[in-house]
Coordinates of C-alpha atoms and ligand atoms in Angstrom, one line a residue:
Chain A
M1 CA 0.0 0.0 0.0
S2 CA 2.8 2.4 0.8
F3 CA 3.8 2.2 -2.8
L4 CA 0.5 3.9 -3.8
R5 CA 1.3 6.8 -1.6
A6 CA 3.5 8.2 -4.5
F7 CA 0.4 8.5 -6.6
K8 CA -1.9 10.3 -4.2
Y9 CA -2.6 14.0 -4.9
R10 CA -1.3 16.4 -2.2
R11 CA -2.4 20.0 -2.2
K12 CA 0.7 22.1 -2.5
D13 CA 1.5 25.4 -4.2
T14 CA 4.4 24.8 -6.5
V15 CA 5.3 25.5 -10.1
V16 CA 4.5 21.9 -11.1
H17 CA 1.2 21.9 -9.4
R18 CA 0.2 25.1 -11.2
L19 CA 0.9 23.6 -14.6
D20 CA -1.9 22.7 -17.0
P21 CA -2.8 19.0 -16.6
R22 CA -2.7 18.5 -20.4
S23 CA 1.0 19.6 -20.7
K24 CA 1.9 17.6 -17.6
F25 CA 0.1 14.6 -19.1
L26 CA 2.1 15.0 -22.4
L27 CA 5.4 15.1 -20.6
S28 CA 4.4 12.2 -18.4
V29 CA 3.6 10.0 -21.4
V30 CA 6.8 11.0 -23.1
L31 CA 8.8 10.1 -20.0
M32 CA 7.1 6.7 -19.9
M33 CA 7.9 6.1 -23.5
V34 CA 11.6 7.0 -23.1
S35 CA 11.8 4.7 -20.0
I36 CA 10.6 1.8 -22.0
M37 CA 12.8 2.6 -25.1
F38 CA 16.2 2.3 -23.5
A39 CA 18.0 -0.5 -21.7
D40 CA 21.2 1.6 -21.2
I41 CA 21.9 2.3 -17.5
R42 CA 23.4 5.7 -18.3
V43 CA 20.2 6.9 -20.1
L44 CA 18.0 5.5 -17.4
L45 CA 20.0 7.3 -14.7
V46 CA 19.9 10.6 -16.6
L47 CA 16.1 10.1 -17.0
I48 CA 15.6 9.4 -13.3
S49 CA 17.7 12.4 -12.3
G50 CA 15.5 14.6 -14.5
Q51 CA 12.4 13.1 -12.9
L52 CA 13.9 13.8 -9.4
I53 CA 14.3 17.5 -10.4
L54 CA 10.6 17.5 -11.4
L55 CA 9.7 15.9 -8.0
F56 CA 11.9 18.4 -6.2
L57 CA 10.1 21.3 -7.9
A58 CA 6.8 19.7 -6.9
K59 CA 8.2 19.5 -3.3
S60 CA 7.3 15.8 -3.4
L61 CA 10.6 14.0 -3.0
G62 CA 9.5 12.7 0.4
E63 CA 6.5 10.9 -1.0
W64 CA 8.7 9.5 -3.8
F65 CA 11.2 8.1 -1.4
S66 CA 8.6 6.5 0.8
S67 CA 7.1 4.8 -2.3
L68 CA 10.6 3.4 -3.2
R69 CA 10.3 1.3 0.0
G70 CA 7.1 -0.2 -1.4
L71 CA 8.9 -1.0 -4.7
V72 CA 11.5 -3.1 -2.9
F73 CA 9.2 -6.1 -3.2
F74 CA 9.1 -5.7 -6.9
F75 CA 12.9 -5.3 -7.2
A76 CA 13.2 -8.7 -5.4
V77 CA 10.8 -10.3 -7.8
I78 CA 12.7 -8.9 -10.7
F79 CA 16.1 -10.1 -9.5
I80 CA 14.8 -13.6 -8.6
T81 CA 13.0 -14.1 -11.9
Q82 CA 16.1 -12.8 -13.8
L83 CA 18.5 -15.1 -12.0
L84 CA 16.1 -18.1 -12.4
F85 CA 15.3 -17.6 -16.1
G86 CA 18.8 -17.0 -17.5
G87 CA 19.1 -13.2 -17.0
T88 CA 22.1 -11.6 -15.4
F89 CA 22.6 -9.3 -12.5
Y90 CA 23.0 -6.5 -15.0
T91 CA 19.6 -7.0 -16.6
G92 CA 18.2 -7.1 -13.1
I93 CA 19.6 -3.7 -12.5
V94 CA 18.3 -2.3 -15.8
L95 CA 14.8 -3.6 -15.2
S96 CA 14.7 -2.3 -11.7
L97 CA 15.9 1.2 -12.9
R98 CA 13.3 1.0 -15.6
L99 CA 10.6 0.3 -13.1
V100 CA 11.7 3.3 -11.0
A101 CA 11.7 5.5 -14.1
L102 CA 8.3 4.3 -15.2
S103 CA 6.7 4.7 -11.8
S104 CA 8.2 8.2 -11.3
S105 CA 7.0 9.2 -14.8
M106 CA 3.5 8.7 -13.5
S107 CA 4.0 9.6 -9.9
W108 CA 4.9 13.3 -10.3
F109 CA 1.8 13.7 -12.6
F110 CA -0.6 12.1 -10.1
L111 CA 1.0 13.8 -7.1
S112 CA 0.6 17.2 -8.6
S113 CA -2.8 17.0 -10.4
T114 CA -6.2 16.9 -8.7
P115 CA -8.6 14.2 -9.9
E116 CA -10.8 17.0 -11.2
D117 CA -7.9 18.4 -13.2
I118 CA -7.2 15.0 -14.7
G119 CA -10.9 14.6 -15.6
R120 CA -11.0 18.0 -17.2
A121 CA -7.9 17.2 -19.2
M122 CA -9.6 14.0 -20.4
S123 CA -12.8 15.7 -21.4
V124 CA -11.0 18.5 -23.2
A125 CA -9.2 15.7 -25.1
G126 CA -12.6 14.7 -26.4
L127 CA -13.5 11.8 -24.1
P128 CA -17.2 11.6 -23.2
I129 CA -18.2 13.1 -19.9
E130 CA -19.7 9.8 -18.7
L131 CA -16.2 8.3 -18.9
T132 CA -14.2 11.1 -17.4
F133 CA -16.8 11.6 -14.6
S134 CA -16.7 8.0 -13.6
F135 CA -12.9 8.1 -13.7
T136 CA -12.6 11.1 -11.3
M137 CA -15.3 9.7 -9.1
A138 CA -13.5 6.4 -8.8
I139 CA -10.3 8.2 -7.8
R140 CA -12.1 10.4 -5.3
F141 CA -13.9 7.5 -3.6
I142 CA -10.8 5.3 -3.0
P143 CA -10.1 7.0 0.3
V144 CA -13.7 6.9 1.3
I145 CA -14.0 3.2 0.7
Y146 CA -10.7 2.6 2.4
D147 CA -12.0 4.3 5.5
E148 CA -15.1 2.3 5.4
F149 CA -13.1 -0.9 5.0
Q150 CA -11.1 0.1 8.1
S151 CA -14.2 0.7 10.1
I152 CA -15.8 -2.6 9.0
Y153 CA -12.6 -4.5 9.7
D154 CA -12.4 -3.0 13.2
T155 CA -16.0 -3.8 13.9
Q156 CA -15.7 -7.5 12.9
R157 CA -12.4 -7.8 14.8
S158 CA -14.3 -6.6 17.9
R159 CA -16.7 -9.5 17.3
G160 CA -13.9 -12.0 17.6
L161 CA -13.0 -12.3 13.9
E162 CA -9.4 -13.3 13.4
L163 CA -8.3 -13.2 9.7
E164 CA -5.0 -14.9 10.4
K165 CA -6.7 -18.0 11.9
G166 CA -7.3 -21.3 10.1
G167 CA -6.4 -22.8 6.8
F168 CA -6.8 -21.4 3.3
R169 CA -10.5 -22.1 3.1
D170 CA -11.2 -20.6 6.5
R171 CA -9.4 -17.5 5.6
I172 CA -11.4 -17.0 2.4
R173 CA -14.6 -17.6 4.4
N174 CA -13.4 -15.1 7.0
L175 CA -13.3 -12.4 4.4
M176 CA -17.1 -12.5 3.9
P177 CA -18.0 -10.6 7.1
I178 CA -15.8 -7.8 5.7
L179 CA -16.6 -7.9 2.0
I180 CA -20.4 -8.1 2.4
P181 CA -21.0 -5.0 4.4
L182 CA -18.4 -3.2 2.2
L183 CA -20.2 -4.2 -1.0
V184 CA -23.7 -3.4 0.4
G185 CA -22.5 0.0 1.5
T186 CA -20.8 0.7 -1.8
I187 CA -23.8 -0.4 -3.9
R188 CA -26.1 1.6 -1.8
R189 CA -23.9 4.7 -2.1
T190 CA -23.8 4.2 -5.9
Y191 CA -27.6 4.6 -6.0
E192 CA -27.5 7.6 -3.7
I193 CA -25.0 9.3 -5.8
A194 CA -26.9 8.6 -9.0
D195 CA -30.0 10.1 -7.5
A196 CA -28.0 13.1 -6.2
M197 CA -26.6 13.7 -9.7
E198 CA -29.9 13.3 -11.4
V199 CA -31.6 15.9 -9.2
R200 CA -28.9 18.2 -10.2
A201 CA -29.6 17.6 -13.8
F202 CA -26.5 15.6 -14.8
G203 CA -26.8 14.7 -18.4
A204 CA -29.8 16.8 -19.0
S205 CA -28.2 19.0 -21.6
P206 CA -25.8 17.6 -24.2
K207 CA -23.7 20.8 -24.1
R208 CA -21.8 21.3 -20.8
T209 CA -19.9 24.5 -19.9
T210 CA -16.8 24.4 -17.7
Y211 CA -16.6 26.2 -14.5
K212 CA -12.8 26.7 -14.7
P213 CA -11.7 26.6 -18.4
L214 CA -8.2 25.3 -18.9
K215 CA -5.7 27.7 -20.2
L216 CA -2.1 27.1 -21.3
K217 CA 0.4 29.5 -19.7
S218 CA 4.0 30.2 -20.5
G219 CA 5.2 27.3 -18.2
D220 CA 3.1 24.9 -20.1
Y221 CA 4.7 25.9 -23.4
I222 CA 8.1 25.3 -21.9
V223 CA 6.9 21.8 -20.8
C224 CA 5.6 21.1 -24.3
I225 CA 8.8 22.2 -25.9
A226 CA 10.8 20.2 -23.4
S227 CA 8.7 17.1 -24.2
A228 CA 9.3 17.6 -27.9
I229 CA 13.1 18.0 -27.4
L230 CA 13.0 14.9 -25.3
V231 CA 11.3 12.9 -28.0
V232 CA 13.7 14.1 -30.7
S233 CA 16.8 13.5 -28.6
A234 CA 15.6 10.0 -27.6
L235 CA 15.0 9.1 -31.2
A236 CA 18.4 10.5 -32.2
L237 CA 20.1 8.6 -29.4
K238 CA 18.4 5.4 -30.5
M239 CA 18.6 5.7 -34.3
V240 CA 21.7 7.8 -34.9
Y241 CA 24.0 6.8 -32.1
G242 CA 22.5 3.3 -31.7
V243 CA 22.2 3.5 -27.9
E244 CA 20.4 0.3 -26.7
Chain B
M1 CA -15.2 -8.1 36.5
V2 CA -13.0 -5.9 34.4
K3 CA -11.0 -2.9 35.3
I4 CA -9.5 -0.5 32.8
A5 CA -6.6 1.7 33.6
V6 CA -5.4 4.4 31.2
E7 CA -2.1 6.1 32.0
N8 CA -0.7 9.1 30.2
L9 CA -2.2 7.9 26.9
Y10 CA -1.1 9.8 23.8
F11 CA -2.4 8.6 20.4
R12 CA -1.5 9.8 17.0
Y13 CA -2.9 8.4 13.7
P14 CA -0.2 7.4 11.3
E15 CA 0.3 10.3 8.8
A16 CA -1.6 12.7 11.0
A17 CA 0.2 15.9 12.1
G18 CA -1.0 16.1 15.7
F19 CA -2.1 13.9 18.5
A20 CA -5.8 12.8 18.5
L21 CA -5.4 12.1 22.3
R22 CA -3.1 13.9 24.6
N23 CA -2.1 12.9 28.2
V24 CA -5.3 11.0 28.9
S25 CA -5.4 9.2 32.3
F26 CA -8.3 7.7 34.2
R27 CA -9.4 4.4 35.7
I28 CA -12.7 2.7 35.2
E29 CA -13.6 0.3 38.0
E30 CA -15.9 -2.7 37.7
G31 CA -19.6 -2.0 37.2
E32 CA -19.2 1.7 36.5
S33 CA -21.4 3.5 34.0
V34 CA -19.5 6.1 32.2
A35 CA -20.4 8.6 29.6
I36 CA -17.7 9.9 27.3
L37 CA -18.8 13.3 26.1
G38 CA -17.2 16.0 23.9
E39 CA -17.5 17.9 20.7
N40 CA -17.2 16.5 17.2
G41 CA -13.6 15.4 16.6
A42 CA -12.8 15.5 20.3
G43 CA -11.3 12.0 20.2
K44 CA -14.1 9.9 21.7
T45 CA -14.1 7.2 19.1
T46 CA -10.3 7.2 19.1
L47 CA -10.3 6.7 22.9
A48 CA -12.9 3.9 22.7
K49 CA -10.8 2.1 20.1
N50 CA -7.8 2.4 22.4
L51 CA -9.8 0.9 25.2
N52 CA -10.5 -2.3 23.3
G53 CA -7.2 -2.7 21.6
L54 CA -8.2 -1.8 18.0
L55 CA -5.7 1.0 18.3
K56 CA -2.6 0.8 20.5
P57 CA -1.3 3.8 22.3
T58 CA 1.5 5.8 20.7
E59 CA 2.8 6.7 24.1
G60 CA 1.5 5.7 27.6
S61 CA -0.5 2.7 28.3
V62 CA -4.0 1.1 28.5
K63 CA -4.3 -1.8 30.9
I64 CA -7.1 -4.3 31.1
D65 CA -7.1 -6.0 34.5
G66 CA -3.5 -5.0 34.8
V67 CA -2.4 -6.3 31.4
D68 CA -1.1 -3.9 28.7
T69 CA -3.3 -3.9 25.6
R70 CA -0.2 -4.1 23.4
S71 CA 0.3 -7.7 24.6
L72 CA -3.3 -8.7 24.0
S73 CA -5.1 -9.6 20.7
V74 CA -8.2 -7.7 19.8
A75 CA -10.2 -10.9 20.1
K76 CA -8.9 -11.5 23.6
I77 CA -9.9 -8.0 24.7
A78 CA -13.2 -8.2 22.9
R79 CA -14.2 -11.2 24.9
K80 CA -14.1 -9.0 28.0
I81 CA -14.9 -5.6 26.5
G82 CA -17.5 -5.4 23.8
F83 CA -17.5 -2.5 21.3
V84 CA -20.5 -1.4 19.3
N85 CA -19.6 0.7 16.3
H86 CA -21.7 3.8 15.7
N87 CA -22.8 2.4 12.3
P88 CA -24.5 -1.0 12.7
E89 CA -24.4 -1.5 9.0
H90 CA -20.7 -1.9 9.2
Q91 CA -21.2 -5.2 10.9
F92 CA -24.1 -6.9 9.2
F93 CA -23.3 -9.7 6.7
A94 CA -25.5 -12.6 7.7
E95 CA -28.8 -13.3 5.9
K96 CA -30.7 -13.7 9.2
V97 CA -30.9 -11.7 12.4
E98 CA -30.2 -14.9 14.4
D99 CA -27.0 -15.7 12.4
E100 CA -25.7 -12.2 13.1
I101 CA -25.8 -13.1 16.8
R102 CA -24.4 -16.5 16.1
F103 CA -21.2 -15.1 14.5
G104 CA -19.6 -13.8 17.7
L105 CA -20.5 -16.8 19.7
R106 CA -18.9 -19.1 17.1
N107 CA -15.8 -16.9 17.0
F108 CA -15.4 -17.3 20.7
G109 CA -15.9 -21.0 20.5
F110 CA -19.2 -21.5 22.3
P111 CA -20.5 -25.0 22.0
E112 CA -23.3 -25.3 19.4
E113 CA -25.9 -26.6 21.9
T114 CA -25.6 -23.5 24.0
I115 CA -25.5 -21.1 21.1
D116 CA -29.2 -21.7 20.2
K117 CA -30.2 -21.2 23.8
I118 CA -28.3 -18.0 24.1
I119 CA -29.7 -16.6 20.8
Q120 CA -33.2 -17.3 22.0
E121 CA -32.5 -15.5 25.3
V122 CA -30.8 -12.5 23.7
L123 CA -33.5 -12.1 21.1
S124 CA -36.1 -11.9 23.8
V125 CA -34.1 -9.6 26.1
F126 CA -33.6 -7.2 23.2
G127 CA -37.1 -7.4 21.9
L128 CA -36.1 -8.9 18.6
E129 CA -37.9 -12.2 18.6
E130 CA -40.2 -11.4 15.8
Y131 CA -37.3 -10.5 13.5
R132 CA -35.4 -13.7 14.1
G133 CA -35.5 -14.8 10.5
K134 CA -35.5 -11.4 8.9
N135 CA -32.6 -9.8 6.9
P136 CA -30.7 -7.5 9.3
F137 CA -30.5 -4.8 6.6
Q138 CA -34.2 -4.6 6.5
L139 CA -34.6 -3.6 10.1
S140 CA -35.4 0.0 11.2
G141 CA -32.6 2.1 12.5
G142 CA -33.4 1.5 16.2
E143 CA -33.8 -2.2 15.6
K144 CA -30.4 -2.3 13.8
K145 CA -28.8 -0.7 16.8
R146 CA -30.4 -3.1 19.2
L147 CA -29.3 -6.0 17.1
A148 CA -25.8 -4.6 17.0
I149 CA -25.7 -4.4 20.8
A150 CA -27.4 -7.8 21.1
S151 CA -24.9 -9.5 18.9
I152 CA -22.2 -8.3 21.2
M153 CA -23.9 -8.8 24.6
A154 CA -24.6 -12.4 23.5
W155 CA -21.2 -13.5 24.7
R156 CA -21.7 -11.6 27.9
P157 CA -18.6 -9.3 27.9
E158 CA -17.9 -7.8 31.3
A159 CA -17.9 -4.3 29.8
L160 CA -19.6 -2.7 26.9
I161 CA -18.6 0.4 24.9
V162 CA -21.3 1.9 22.7
D163 CA -20.4 4.6 20.2
E164 CA -23.3 7.0 19.5
P165 CA -26.2 4.7 20.4
T166 CA -28.9 7.3 19.8
I167 CA -27.9 8.9 16.6
G168 CA -30.9 9.3 14.2
M169 CA -33.3 7.6 16.5
D170 CA -36.8 8.6 17.5
Y171 CA -37.9 8.9 21.1
A172 CA -39.4 5.4 21.4
Q173 CA -36.3 3.7 19.9
K174 CA -34.1 5.8 22.2
M175 CA -36.1 4.6 25.2
N176 CA -35.7 1.0 24.1
I177 CA -31.9 1.4 23.8
R178 CA -31.9 3.1 27.2
R179 CA -33.8 0.3 28.8
V180 CA -31.3 -2.2 27.3
L181 CA -28.3 -0.3 28.5
R182 CA -29.7 0.3 32.0
R183 CA -30.4 -3.4 32.2
I184 CA -26.7 -4.1 31.5
V185 CA -25.7 -1.6 34.1
S186 CA -28.0 -3.2 36.7
E187 CA -26.3 -6.6 36.0
G188 CA -23.2 -5.0 37.4
R189 CA -21.5 -4.8 34.1
C190 CA -19.5 -1.7 33.1
V191 CA -21.1 0.4 30.4
I192 CA -19.3 3.2 28.5
V193 CA -21.6 5.3 26.4
I194 CA -20.1 7.7 23.8
T195 CA -22.7 10.3 22.9
H196 CA -23.6 13.9 22.3
D197 CA -27.0 13.3 23.8
V198 CA -26.6 14.6 27.4
D199 CA -30.2 13.8 28.3
F200 CA -29.7 10.2 27.3
A201 CA -26.4 10.0 29.1
A202 CA -27.8 11.6 32.3
T203 CA -30.3 8.9 32.7
I204 CA -27.9 6.0 32.3
C205 CA -24.4 7.1 33.5
E206 CA -23.2 8.0 37.0
R207 CA -19.9 9.3 35.8
A208 CA -18.8 11.4 32.8
I209 CA -15.4 11.9 31.2
I210 CA -15.4 15.0 29.1
L211 CA -13.0 15.3 26.2
S212 CA -12.1 18.4 24.3
R213 CA -9.5 18.5 21.5
G214 CA -8.0 15.2 22.6
E215 CA -7.6 16.1 26.3
V216 CA -9.7 15.2 29.3
I217 CA -11.2 18.5 30.6
G218 CA -13.5 16.9 33.1
D219 CA -13.9 13.6 34.9
G220 CA -16.3 13.0 37.8
R221 CA -19.9 12.6 38.7
L222 CA -21.9 13.4 35.6
R223 CA -24.5 15.6 37.3
E224 CA -21.8 17.7 38.9
L225 CA -19.8 18.1 35.7
L226 CA -22.8 19.0 33.6
S227 CA -24.0 21.5 36.2
D228 CA -20.8 23.5 35.5
D229 CA -21.8 26.0 32.8
E230 CA -18.3 26.8 31.8
L231 CA -17.3 23.2 31.2
V232 CA -20.5 22.4 29.4
E233 CA -20.0 25.3 27.0
K234 CA -16.3 24.4 26.4
A235 CA -17.3 20.9 25.3
S236 CA -20.1 22.1 23.0
L237 CA -22.6 20.4 25.3
R238 CA -25.8 21.4 27.0
K239 CA -27.1 21.0 30.5
P240 CA -29.3 17.9 30.6
F241 CA -33.0 18.6 30.9
I242 CA -33.2 16.5 34.1
I243 CA -30.6 18.6 35.9
E244 CA -32.3 21.8 34.8
L245 CA -35.6 20.4 36.1
E246 CA -34.1 19.4 39.4
E247 CA -32.5 22.8 39.8
E248 CA -35.8 24.5 39.1
T249 CA -38.0 22.3 41.3
G250 CA -35.5 21.6 44.0
L251 CA -36.4 17.9 43.7
T252 CA -33.7 15.2 43.5
G253 CA -33.4 11.6 42.1
L254 CA -35.7 12.4 39.2
E255 CA -33.8 10.2 36.8
E256 CA -34.9 7.1 38.6
D257 CA -38.5 8.0 37.5
F258 CA -37.6 9.5 34.2
D259 CA -40.1 7.4 32.3
I260 CA -43.0 8.3 34.6
L261 CA -41.9 11.9 34.7
S262 CA -41.8 12.3 31.0
S263 CA -45.3 10.7 30.6
I264 CA -46.6 13.0 33.3
L265 CA -45.1 16.0 31.5
M266 CA -46.6 14.8 28.3
E267 CA -50.0 14.6 29.9
V268 CA -49.7 18.0 31.4
F269 CA -48.7 19.4 28.0
Q270 CA -51.7 17.8 26.3
K271 CA -54.1 19.1 29.0
C272 CA -52.7 22.6 28.6
R273 CA -53.2 22.4 24.9
S274 CA -56.8 21.2 25.0
Ligands
LIG1 N1 -8.4 7.1 10.6 C1 -8.0 8.4 11.0 N2 -6.9 8.9 10.4 C2 -6.4 10.1 10.8 N3 -7.1 10.9 11.6 C3 -8.2 10.5 12.2 C4 -8.8 9.2 11.9 N4 -9.9 9.0 12.6 C5 -10.1 10.2 13.3 N5 -9.1 11.1 13.0 C6 -8.9 12.4 13.6 O1 -8.8 12.2 15.0 C7 -9.5 13.2 15.7 C8 -10.5 12.5 16.7 O2 -11.5 11.8 16.0 P1 -12.6 10.9 16.6 O3 -13.3 10.2 15.5 O4 -12.0 10.1 17.7 O5 -13.6 12.1 17.2 P2 -15.0 11.9 17.9 O6 -14.9 12.6 19.2 O7 -15.4 10.5 17.9 O8 -15.9 12.7 17.0 P3 -17.4 12.6 16.6 O9 -18.3 13.1 17.7 O10 -17.6 13.4 15.3 O11 -17.6 11.1 16.3 C9 -10.2 14.1 14.7 O12 -9.5 15.2 14.5 C10 -10.2 13.2 13.4 O13 -10.1 14.0 12.3
LIG2 MG1 -16.9 9.4 16.9

């Protein structure tokens, strides 16, 4: 779970947080692409350093470091499978670095953009409102459902439920007292939200206006230009200089 | 019977900036009836969860019969100290009311033959006999709350902590819950009621612990504490009606006859109107 902490939005006032979600998304996708393109340790290290600068500007290095601890498990899996299936220590390092680069490409974006911002960027990009709305709702309700899970778990534990007890089948059966109240609550909430949206005329008019229209500022142009430069230099490194 | 000792308890939620409980100390002796009062966010629920081991102190200690909760499992503590969550829907999962009561009894390893007998008894004590085969989710709010308390009292814990027992409940349902809780007190069991409802608390509890912003600002006899205007205001509370009435009339011991009293008042009120 601690790994997910690197993807949770924190309200902060930084240059990165103020950027337009669309330009952030562009750079994030480009960074992801570049992390997959290269298997050269030097390139990956440069890429990660660049991402660290972004995270530093977003004042979010702390969250990133705590998420690294959550990644340790995946590193172990990578190394074990590499060594078992004919890889080398070197490929293990490359794959681990790639994992770090990939997850940081997304983490600075999610850390610095509100779910609403992401949803707005999606609908500006032409996705239907039903889809973007469900997406932002899903993200916003994760903490709510998590709290509810915690409360249900506590309640059942106070009734003598012990999840760790028994064999495999007992353990599965022991999950029922937690899953059923959680599901019932979630389904019920779904209906309530649907009603609440309907009484506020969601979907009544095909043309929606935005409360806060998105606008590109000078910082966003810099980000876009930087993304373009990044793509061009990555392609050049790969094709012209033949870097792996 | 159980004794609870809280010593210099500090509690902080992981990731939270400040402490939710600060330097809380008190003892609860066997058979005491205690109201935990305080404004929204004062730390009442957090304190309750520390008392039954769901949360462990960040600093300081909570001891149940002299044993630190850190060294006890939640199930072990729950056998002695029952805890009723403020939202009964967080505990229902069985198809039938009776199975909801069966759950705890099975968890604590009661023999099957006695379980049926206990269920029968508990259903009748809590006035839930007619709902025996019904789905718990289809009960009314008050019935749900009673079932939640019943499903915990079934294994006869020595102490019971109830979080917000009267929330969203009409007068008749409240009186039902009150009757149930008073019965538990009269059996010599310890009852800890967390509530904002001072009238409700005043007719059940002898003692009150008043929390404000994570600190104990009052601990003593409920009637004395709630007669202190300054304290009452500080904890966003109100003086219970029964105390006001006693102050006005000069009578004492009214809470013993609260039911009679309220029906007399009702009659007087109706007479006046007609
Ligand atoms: N799971 C949690 N994580 C972080 N902080 C929490 C959590 N639960 C409660 N808190 C905080 O701890 C403080 C005490 O909360 P608590 O729920 O104990 O208050 P309460 O007295 O029960 O309030 P209420 O009357 O509203 O139920 C509050 O400031 C609350 O925001
Ligand atoms: Mg509470």
